[in-house]
Amino acid sequence: MQSLSIVIPVYNEEDNIAPLVARITEGMSGWQGTLEILFVDDGSSDRTLELLKEAQTRDARFRIAHFQKNLGQTAAMAAGFRLARGETVVTIDADLQNDPMEIPRLAGMLKDWDVVCGVRTRRKDTLWKRISSRIGNGFRNWLTGDDIIDTGCTLKAYRRECLDGLERYKGMHRVLPTLIRMRGFRVTQVPVSHHLRHACVTNDGTWGRLVKGL
């Protein structure tokens, strides 16, 4: 079985760290290959980093990267991609809106694909957030000629080689599957579950996400 790196950007998620660690540990209990869980702390001002270090003392598979200031999700993702050592890289948010139990399924699909993108079903977001997401996705697909349904879903699995040599720029994570497909790699989309945010508040407003996406 392939080696796997799980990359998790975190920013002011102190109330989510304990349940996230527990859920990932449970979800990956049957993984037979090499595993690392890489948290990229994007300059958190709460106890997020402290709690991650505590979790690391209990599980040697946990690794931590830390920014001195908040640089944004793309920077955190890019750092995670550079530091990840696995043949397979899976990204997931820290707020438990996506279920870590689904990571093995997406990683396993890479035997037939280069990238597997999650598509959130029965979304628990507000109506305005769903509408803005649809506008943003529609605009990007119109501009690029692509058909990615849910660019806002962080739960994705990548073959290592897809991520090598990518030019990094702010907002890149929103069009990453399209950029990878344009380089000739095979990209597919699969339904994944979606849950209410476990704790803390979202770190970017819906209007802000829409404007940045456009």
Coordinates of N, CA and C in Angstrom, one line a residue:
M1 N 0.8 -1.2 0.0 CA 0.0 0.0 0.0 C 0.9 1.2 0.0
Q2 N 0.4 2.3 -0.7 CA 1.3 3.5 -0.9 C 1.4 4.3 0.4
S3 N 2.5 5.1 0.5 CA 2.7 6.0 1.6 C 1.7 7.1 1.5
L4 N 1.2 7.6 2.6 CA 0.2 8.7 2.5 C 0.5 9.8 3.5
S5 N 0.4 11.0 2.9 CA 0.5 12.3 3.8 C -0.9 12.9 3.8
I6 N -1.4 13.2 5.0 CA -2.6 14.0 5.1 C -2.3 15.4 5.5
V7 N -2.6 16.3 4.6 CA -2.2 17.8 4.9 C -3.5 18.5 5.4
I8 N -3.3 19.1 6.5 CA -4.5 19.8 7.2 C -4.1 21.2 7.5
P9 N -4.6 22.3 6.8 CA -4.4 23.6 7.2 C -5.2 24.0 8.4
V10 N -4.7 24.6 9.4 CA -5.4 25.0 10.6 C -5.2 26.4 10.9
Y11 N -6.3 27.1 11.4 CA -6.1 28.5 11.8 C -7.2 28.8 12.9
N12 N -6.8 29.0 14.1 CA -7.6 29.3 15.2 C -8.7 28.2 15.3
E13 N -8.3 27.0 15.5 CA -9.2 25.8 15.6 C -9.1 25.1 16.9
E14 N -8.8 25.8 18.0 CA -8.5 25.1 19.2 C -9.6 24.2 19.7
D15 N -10.9 24.5 19.4 CA -12.0 23.6 19.9 C -12.1 22.4 19.0
N16 N -11.5 22.4 17.8 CA -11.7 21.3 16.9 C -10.5 20.3 16.9
I17 N -9.4 20.7 17.6 CA -8.2 19.9 17.5 C -8.4 18.5 18.1
A18 N -9.0 18.4 19.3 CA -9.2 17.1 20.0 C -10.1 16.2 19.2
P19 N -11.3 16.6 18.8 CA -12.1 15.7 18.0 C -11.6 15.4 16.6
L20 N -10.8 16.3 16.0 CA -10.2 16.1 14.7 C -9.2 15.0 14.9
V21 N -8.3 15.1 15.9 CA -7.3 14.1 16.1 C -7.9 12.7 16.3
A22 N -8.9 12.7 17.2 CA -9.6 11.4 17.5 C -10.2 10.8 16.2
R23 N -10.9 11.7 15.4 CA -11.5 11.2 14.2 C -10.5 10.7 13.1
I24 N -9.4 11.4 13.0 CA -8.4 10.9 12.0 C -7.8 9.6 12.5
T25 N -7.5 9.5 13.8 CA -6.9 8.3 14.3 C -7.8 7.1 14.1
E26 N -9.1 7.3 14.3 CA -10.1 6.3 14.1 C -10.2 5.9 12.6
G27 N -10.3 7.0 11.8 CA -10.4 6.7 10.3 C -9.3 6.0 9.7
M28 N -8.1 6.2 10.2 CA -6.9 5.7 9.6 C -6.4 4.4 10.3
S29 N -7.2 3.9 11.2 CA -6.7 2.8 12.0 C -6.4 1.5 11.2
G30 N -7.1 1.4 10.0 CA -6.8 0.2 9.2 C -5.8 0.5 8.1
W31 N -5.2 1.6 8.0 CA -4.3 1.9 6.9 C -3.0 1.1 7.1
Q32 N -2.6 0.4 6.0 CA -1.5 -0.5 6.1 C -0.2 0.1 5.7
G33 N -0.2 1.2 5.0 CA 1.0 1.8 4.5 C 1.6 2.8 5.4
T34 N 2.7 3.5 5.0 CA 3.3 4.5 5.8 C 2.3 5.7 5.9
L35 N 2.2 6.3 7.0 CA 1.2 7.4 7.2 C 1.9 8.6 8.0
E36 N 1.6 9.8 7.5 CA 2.0 11.0 8.3 C 0.8 11.9 8.2
I37 N 0.5 12.6 9.3 CA -0.6 13.6 9.4 C 0.1 15.0 9.6
L38 N 0.1 15.8 8.6 CA 0.8 17.1 8.6 C -0.1 18.3 8.8
F39 N 0.0 18.9 10.0 CA -0.8 20.1 10.3 C 0.0 21.3 9.9
V40 N -0.6 22.2 9.2 CA 0.1 23.5 8.8 C -0.7 24.6 9.6
D41 N -0.1 25.1 10.7 CA -0.7 26.1 11.5 C -0.5 27.5 10.8
D42 N -1.6 28.1 10.4 CA -1.5 29.3 9.6 C -1.5 30.6 10.5
G43 N -0.5 30.6 11.5 CA -0.4 31.7 12.3 C -1.5 31.9 13.3
S44 N -2.0 30.8 13.9 CA -3.1 30.9 14.9 C -2.7 31.7 16.1
S45 N -3.7 32.4 16.6 CA -3.5 33.3 17.8 C -4.2 32.7 19.0
D46 N -4.8 31.5 18.9 CA -5.4 30.9 20.1 C -4.5 29.7 20.5
R47 N -5.0 28.7 21.1 CA -4.2 27.5 21.6 C -4.0 26.4 20.6
T48 N -4.3 26.7 19.3 CA -4.2 25.6 18.3 C -2.9 25.0 18.3
L49 N -1.8 25.8 18.2 CA -0.5 25.2 18.1 C -0.1 24.4 19.4
E50 N -0.5 24.9 20.5 CA -0.2 24.2 21.8 C -0.9 22.9 21.8
L51 N -2.1 22.8 21.4 CA -2.8 21.5 21.4 C -2.3 20.6 20.4
L52 N -1.8 21.1 19.2 CA -1.2 20.2 18.2 C 0.1 19.6 18.8
K53 N 0.9 20.4 19.5 CA 2.1 19.8 20.0 C 1.8 18.8 21.1
E54 N 0.8 19.0 21.9 CA 0.4 18.0 22.8 C 0.0 16.7 22.1
A55 N -0.8 16.8 21.1 CA -1.2 15.6 20.3 C 0.0 14.9 19.7
Q56 N 1.0 15.7 19.3 CA 2.2 15.1 18.7 C 3.0 14.2 19.6
T57 N 2.9 14.6 20.9 CA 3.7 13.8 21.9 C 3.1 12.4 22.1
R58 N 1.8 12.3 21.7 CA 1.1 11.0 21.8 C 1.1 10.2 20.5
D59 N 1.5 10.8 19.4 CA 1.4 10.1 18.1 C 2.5 10.6 17.2
A60 N 3.5 9.8 17.0 CA 4.7 10.2 16.2 C 4.4 10.4 14.7
R61 N 3.2 10.0 14.3 CA 2.8 10.2 12.9 C 2.4 11.7 12.7
F62 N 2.2 12.5 13.7 CA 1.8 13.9 13.6 C 3.1 14.7 13.3
R63 N 3.0 15.6 12.3 CA 4.0 16.6 12.1 C 3.3 18.0 12.1
I64 N 4.1 19.0 12.4 CA 3.5 20.3 12.5 C 4.4 21.3 11.8
A65 N 3.8 22.1 10.9 CA 4.5 23.3 10.4 C 3.8 24.5 10.9
H66 N 4.5 25.6 11.1 CA 3.9 26.8 11.8 C 4.3 28.1 11.1
F67 N 3.4 28.9 10.7 CA 3.6 30.2 10.2 C 3.6 31.2 11.4
Q68 N 4.5 32.2 11.3 CA 4.6 33.2 12.4 C 3.4 34.2 12.2
K69 N 2.8 34.3 11.0 CA 1.6 35.1 10.9 C 0.7 34.4 9.9
N70 N -0.6 34.9 9.8 CA -1.6 34.3 9.0 C -1.3 34.7 7.5
L71 N -1.1 33.7 6.7 CA -0.8 33.9 5.3 C -1.9 33.4 4.3
G72 N -2.9 32.7 4.8 CA -4.0 32.2 4.0 C -3.9 30.7 3.6
Q73 N -5.0 30.2 3.1 CA -5.1 28.8 2.9 C -4.2 28.3 1.8
T74 N -4.0 29.1 0.7 CA -3.2 28.7 -0.4 C -1.7 28.5 0.1
A75 N -1.2 29.4 0.9 CA 0.1 29.3 1.4 C 0.3 28.1 2.3
A76 N -0.7 27.9 3.1 CA -0.7 26.7 4.0 C -0.7 25.4 3.2
M77 N -1.5 25.3 2.2 CA -1.6 24.2 1.3 C -0.2 24.0 0.6
A78 N 0.3 25.1 0.1 CA 1.6 25.0 -0.7 C 2.7 24.5 0.3
A79 N 2.7 25.0 1.5 CA 3.7 24.5 2.5 C 3.6 23.0 2.8
G80 N 2.3 22.6 2.9 CA 2.0 21.2 3.2 C 2.5 20.3 2.0
F81 N 2.2 20.8 0.8 CA 2.6 20.0 -0.4 C 4.2 19.9 -0.4
R82 N 4.9 20.9 -0.1 CA 6.3 20.9 -0.2 C 6.9 19.9 0.9
L83 N 6.3 19.9 2.1 CA 6.8 19.2 3.2 C 6.3 17.7 3.2
A84 N 5.2 17.4 2.5 CA 4.6 16.1 2.5 C 5.6 15.1 1.9
R85 N 5.7 13.9 2.5 CA 6.7 12.9 2.1 C 6.0 11.7 1.4
G86 N 4.7 11.6 1.4 CA 4.0 10.5 0.9 C 3.9 10.5 -0.6
E87 N 3.7 9.2 -1.2 CA 3.4 9.1 -2.6 C 2.0 9.6 -2.9
T88 N 1.1 9.6 -1.9 CA -0.2 10.1 -2.0 C -0.4 11.2 -1.0
V89 N -1.1 12.3 -1.5 CA -1.3 13.4 -0.6 C -2.8 13.7 -0.5
V90 N -3.4 13.7 0.7 CA -4.8 14.0 0.8 C -4.9 15.3 1.6
T91 N -5.8 16.2 1.2 CA -6.1 17.4 1.9 C -7.4 17.4 2.5
I92 N -7.6 18.0 3.7 CA -8.9 18.0 4.4 C -8.8 19.2 5.4
D93 N -10.0 19.8 5.6 CA -10.1 20.9 6.5 C -10.1 20.4 8.0
A94 N -9.9 21.4 8.9 CA -9.8 21.0 10.3 C -11.1 21.1 11.0
D95 N -12.2 21.6 10.3 CA -13.4 21.8 11.0 C -14.4 20.7 11.1
L96 N -14.0 19.5 10.5 CA -14.8 18.3 10.6 C -16.1 18.4 9.7
Q97 N -16.1 19.4 8.8 CA -17.3 19.4 7.9 C -17.1 18.2 6.9
N98 N -15.9 17.9 6.6 CA -15.6 16.6 5.9 C -15.2 15.6 6.9
D99 N -15.5 14.3 6.5 CA -15.3 13.2 7.5 C -13.9 12.5 7.2
P100 N -13.0 12.5 8.1 CA -11.7 11.8 7.9 C -11.9 10.3 7.6
M101 N -13.0 9.7 7.9 CA -13.2 8.3 7.7 C -13.3 8.0 6.2
E102 N -13.5 9.1 5.3 CA -13.5 8.9 3.9 C -12.2 9.0 3.2
I103 N -11.1 9.3 4.0 CA -9.8 9.5 3.4 C -9.3 8.2 2.7
P104 N -9.4 7.0 3.4 CA -8.9 5.8 2.7 C -9.6 5.5 1.4
R105 N -10.9 5.8 1.3 CA -11.7 5.6 0.0 C -11.1 6.4 -1.1
L106 N -10.9 7.7 -0.9 CA -10.4 8.6 -1.9 C -9.0 8.2 -2.3
A107 N -8.1 7.9 -1.3 CA -6.8 7.5 -1.5 C -6.7 6.2 -2.4
G108 N -7.6 5.3 -2.1 CA -7.6 4.0 -2.8 C -8.0 4.2 -4.3
M109 N -8.7 5.2 -4.6 CA -9.2 5.5 -6.0 C -8.0 5.9 -6.9
L110 N -6.9 6.3 -6.3 CA -5.8 6.8 -7.1 C -5.1 5.7 -7.9
K111 N -5.5 4.5 -7.7 CA -5.0 3.4 -8.5 C -5.5 3.6 -10.0
D112 N -6.6 4.3 -10.1 CA -7.2 4.5 -11.5 C -7.2 6.0 -11.9
W113 N -6.9 6.9 -11.0 CA -6.9 8.3 -11.2 C -5.7 9.0 -10.7
D114 N -5.5 10.2 -11.1 CA -4.4 11.0 -10.6 C -4.8 12.0 -9.5
V115 N -6.1 12.4 -9.6 CA -6.7 13.3 -8.6 C -8.1 12.9 -8.4
V116 N -8.5 12.8 -7.1 CA -9.9 12.5 -6.7 C -10.4 13.7 -5.9
C117 N -11.5 14.4 -6.4 CA -12.0 15.5 -5.8 C -13.4 15.2 -5.1
G118 N -13.5 15.5 -3.8 CA -14.8 15.3 -3.1 C -15.8 16.4 -3.6
V119 N -17.0 15.9 -3.7 CA -18.2 16.8 -4.0 C -19.1 16.7 -2.8
R120 N -19.3 17.7 -2.1 CA -20.2 17.7 -0.9 C -21.6 17.5 -1.2
T121 N -22.2 16.4 -0.6 CA -23.7 16.1 -0.8 C -24.4 16.5 0.4
R122 N -25.7 16.9 0.2 CA -26.6 17.3 1.3 C -25.9 18.4 2.2
R123 N -25.4 19.4 1.6 CA -24.6 20.4 2.3 C -25.3 21.1 3.4
K124 N -24.6 21.3 4.5 CA -25.2 21.9 5.7 C -25.0 23.4 5.8
D125 N -24.5 24.0 4.7 CA -24.2 25.4 4.7 C -25.5 26.2 4.5
T126 N -25.4 27.5 4.8 CA -26.6 28.4 4.6 C -26.9 28.5 3.1
L127 N -28.2 28.9 2.8 CA -28.6 29.1 1.4 C -27.7 30.0 0.7
W128 N -27.4 31.2 1.3 CA -26.5 32.2 0.6 C -25.1 31.6 0.3
K129 N -24.6 30.8 1.3 CA -23.3 30.2 1.0 C -23.3 29.2 -0.1
R130 N -24.4 28.4 -0.2 CA -24.6 27.5 -1.4 C -24.7 28.3 -2.7
I131 N -25.5 29.4 -2.7 CA -25.7 30.1 -3.9 C -24.3 30.8 -4.3
S132 N -23.6 31.4 -3.4 CA -22.3 32.0 -3.8 C -21.3 31.0 -4.3
S133 N -21.4 29.8 -3.7 CA -20.5 28.7 -4.1 C -20.8 28.3 -5.6
R134 N -22.1 28.2 -5.9 CA -22.5 27.8 -7.2 C -22.1 28.9 -8.2
I135 N -22.2 30.2 -7.8 CA -21.8 31.3 -8.7 C -20.3 31.2 -9.0
G136 N -19.5 31.0 -7.9 CA -18.1 31.0 -8.1 C -17.7 29.8 -8.9
N137 N -18.2 28.6 -8.6 CA -17.9 27.4 -9.4 C -18.3 27.6 -10.9
G138 N -19.5 28.1 -11.1 CA -19.9 28.3 -12.5 C -19.0 29.3 -13.3
F139 N -18.6 30.4 -12.6 CA -17.8 31.3 -13.3 C -16.4 30.7 -13.6
R140 N -15.8 30.0 -12.7 CA -14.5 29.3 -12.9 C -14.6 28.3 -14.1
N141 N -15.7 27.5 -14.1 CA -15.8 26.5 -15.1 C -16.1 27.2 -16.5
W142 N -16.8 28.3 -16.5 CA -17.0 29.0 -17.8 C -15.7 29.6 -18.3
L143 N -14.9 30.1 -17.4 CA -13.7 30.7 -17.8 C -12.6 29.7 -18.2
T144 N -12.6 28.5 -17.6 CA -11.6 27.5 -17.9 C -12.1 26.4 -18.8
G145 N -13.4 26.3 -19.0 CA -13.9 25.2 -19.8 C -13.9 23.9 -19.1
D146 N -13.8 23.9 -17.8 CA -13.7 22.7 -16.9 C -15.1 22.4 -16.4
D147 N -15.2 21.3 -15.6 CA -16.5 20.9 -15.1 C -16.4 20.5 -13.6
I148 N -15.5 21.1 -12.9 CA -15.3 20.8 -11.5 C -16.6 21.3 -10.7
I149 N -17.2 20.5 -10.0 CA -18.5 20.8 -9.4 C -18.3 21.6 -8.1
D150 N -17.4 21.2 -7.3 CA -17.3 21.8 -5.9 C -15.8 22.1 -5.6
T151 N -15.3 23.2 -6.1 CA -13.9 23.6 -5.8 C -13.7 23.9 -4.4
G152 N -14.8 24.3 -3.6 CA -14.6 24.6 -2.2 C -14.5 23.5 -1.3
C153 N -14.6 22.3 -1.8 CA -14.5 21.1 -0.9 C -13.0 20.8 -0.8
T154 N -12.4 20.9 0.4 CA -11.0 20.6 0.5 C -10.6 19.2 0.5
L155 N -11.5 18.3 0.7 CA -11.2 16.8 0.7 C -10.9 16.4 -0.7
K156 N -9.6 16.2 -0.9 CA -9.1 15.7 -2.2 C -7.9 14.8 -2.1
A157 N -7.7 13.9 -3.0 CA -6.6 13.1 -3.0 C -5.8 13.3 -4.2
Y158 N -4.4 13.3 -4.1 CA -3.5 13.6 -5.2 C -2.4 12.6 -5.3
R159 N -2.0 12.1 -6.5 CA -0.8 11.5 -6.7 C 0.3 12.5 -6.5
R160 N 1.4 12.2 -5.9 CA 2.5 13.1 -5.6 C 3.0 13.9 -6.8
E161 N 3.1 13.2 -8.0 CA 3.7 13.8 -9.2 C 2.8 14.9 -9.7
C162 N 1.5 14.9 -9.4 CA 0.6 16.0 -9.8 C 0.9 17.3 -9.2
L163 N 1.5 17.3 -8.0 CA 1.7 18.5 -7.3 C 3.1 19.1 -7.5
D164 N 4.0 18.3 -8.1 CA 5.3 18.8 -8.4 C 5.4 19.9 -9.5
G165 N 6.1 20.9 -9.3 CA 6.3 21.9 -10.3 C 5.1 22.9 -10.5
L166 N 4.1 22.9 -9.6 CA 3.0 23.8 -9.8 C 3.4 25.2 -9.3
E167 N 3.1 26.2 -10.1 CA 3.3 27.6 -9.7 C 2.3 28.0 -8.6
R168 N 2.8 28.5 -7.5 CA 2.0 28.9 -6.4 C 1.6 30.4 -6.5
Y169 N 0.3 30.6 -6.3 CA -0.2 32.0 -6.2 C -1.4 32.0 -5.3
K170 N -1.8 33.2 -4.8 CA -2.9 33.3 -3.9 C -4.2 32.9 -4.6
G171 N -4.9 32.0 -3.9 CA -6.2 31.5 -4.4 C -6.0 30.3 -5.3
M172 N -4.8 29.8 -5.4 CA -4.6 28.6 -6.3 C -5.4 27.4 -5.9
H173 N -5.6 27.2 -4.6 CA -6.4 26.0 -4.1 C -7.7 25.9 -4.7
R174 N -8.3 27.1 -5.2 CA -9.7 27.1 -5.7 C -9.7 26.5 -7.2
V175 N -8.6 26.5 -7.8 CA -8.5 26.0 -9.2 C -7.5 24.9 -9.4
L176 N -7.1 24.3 -8.3 CA -6.0 23.3 -8.4 C -6.4 22.1 -9.3
P177 N -7.6 21.5 -9.1 CA -7.9 20.4 -10.0 C -7.8 20.8 -11.5
T178 N -8.3 22.0 -11.8 CA -8.3 22.5 -13.2 C -6.8 22.6 -13.7
L179 N -6.0 23.2 -12.9 CA -4.6 23.4 -13.3 C -3.9 22.1 -13.5
I180 N -4.2 21.1 -12.7 CA -3.6 19.8 -12.8 C -4.2 19.1 -14.0
R181 N -5.5 19.2 -14.3 CA -6.0 18.6 -15.5 C -5.4 19.2 -16.8
M182 N -5.2 20.5 -16.7 CA -4.6 21.2 -17.9 C -3.1 20.7 -18.2
R183 N -2.5 20.0 -17.2 CA -1.2 19.5 -17.4 C -1.2 18.0 -17.8
G184 N -2.5 17.5 -18.1 CA -2.6 16.2 -18.7 C -2.9 15.1 -17.7
F185 N -3.2 15.4 -16.4 CA -3.5 14.4 -15.5 C -5.0 14.0 -15.5
R186 N -5.3 12.9 -14.9 CA -6.7 12.4 -14.9 C -7.3 12.8 -13.6
V187 N -8.5 13.5 -13.7 CA -9.2 14.1 -12.5 C -10.6 13.5 -12.5
T188 N -11.0 13.0 -11.4 CA -12.4 12.6 -11.2 C -13.0 13.2 -10.0
Q189 N -14.4 13.1 -9.9 CA -15.1 13.7 -8.7 C -16.0 12.6 -8.1
V190 N -16.1 12.6 -6.8 CA -16.9 11.6 -6.1 C -17.7 12.3 -5.0
P191 N -18.9 11.8 -4.7 CA -19.7 12.4 -3.6 C -19.0 12.1 -2.3
V192 N -19.0 13.1 -1.4 CA -18.6 12.9 0.0 C -19.6 13.5 0.9
S193 N -19.6 13.0 2.2 CA -20.6 13.6 3.1 C -20.2 15.0 3.6
H194 N -21.1 15.7 4.2 CA -20.9 17.0 4.6 C -21.6 17.2 6.0
H195 N -20.9 17.9 6.9 CA -21.5 18.0 8.3 C -21.4 19.4 8.7
L196 N -22.2 19.8 9.7 CA -22.1 21.1 10.3 C -20.7 21.3 10.9
R197 N -20.2 22.5 10.8 CA -18.9 22.8 11.4 C -18.9 22.4 12.9
H198 N -17.9 21.7 13.4 CA -17.9 21.2 14.7 C -17.8 22.3 15.8
A199 N -16.9 23.3 15.6 CA -16.8 24.3 16.6 C -16.0 25.5 16.0
C200 N -15.8 26.6 16.7 CA -15.2 27.8 16.2 C -16.0 28.4 15.1
V201 N -15.6 29.5 14.6 CA -16.3 30.2 13.5 C -15.5 30.1 12.2
T202 N -16.1 30.2 11.1 CA -15.4 30.2 9.8 C -14.5 31.4 9.8
N203 N -13.3 31.2 9.1 CA -12.3 32.3 9.1 C -12.4 33.1 7.9
D204 N -13.4 33.0 7.1 CA -13.5 33.9 5.9 C -15.0 34.0 5.6
G205 N -15.4 35.2 5.4 CA -16.8 35.5 5.1 C -17.2 34.9 3.7
T206 N -18.5 34.6 3.6 CA -19.0 34.1 2.3 C -18.8 35.1 1.2
W207 N -19.1 36.4 1.4 CA -18.9 37.4 0.4 C -17.4 37.4 0.0
G208 N -16.6 37.4 1.0 CA -15.1 37.4 0.7 C -14.7 36.3 -0.1
R209 N -15.2 35.0 0.2 CA -14.8 33.9 -0.6 C -15.3 34.0 -2.1
L210 N -16.5 34.6 -2.2 CA -17.1 34.7 -3.6 C -16.2 35.7 -4.4
V211 N -15.9 36.9 -3.8 CA -15.1 37.9 -4.5 C -13.8 37.3 -4.8
K212 N -13.1 36.6 -3.9 CA -11.8 36.1 -4.2 C -11.8 35.0 -5.3
G213 N -12.9 34.2 -5.2 CA -13.0 33.2 -6.3 C -13.2 33.8 -7.6
L214 N -14.0 34.8 -7.7 CA -14.2 35.5 -9.0 C -13.0 36.1 -9.5

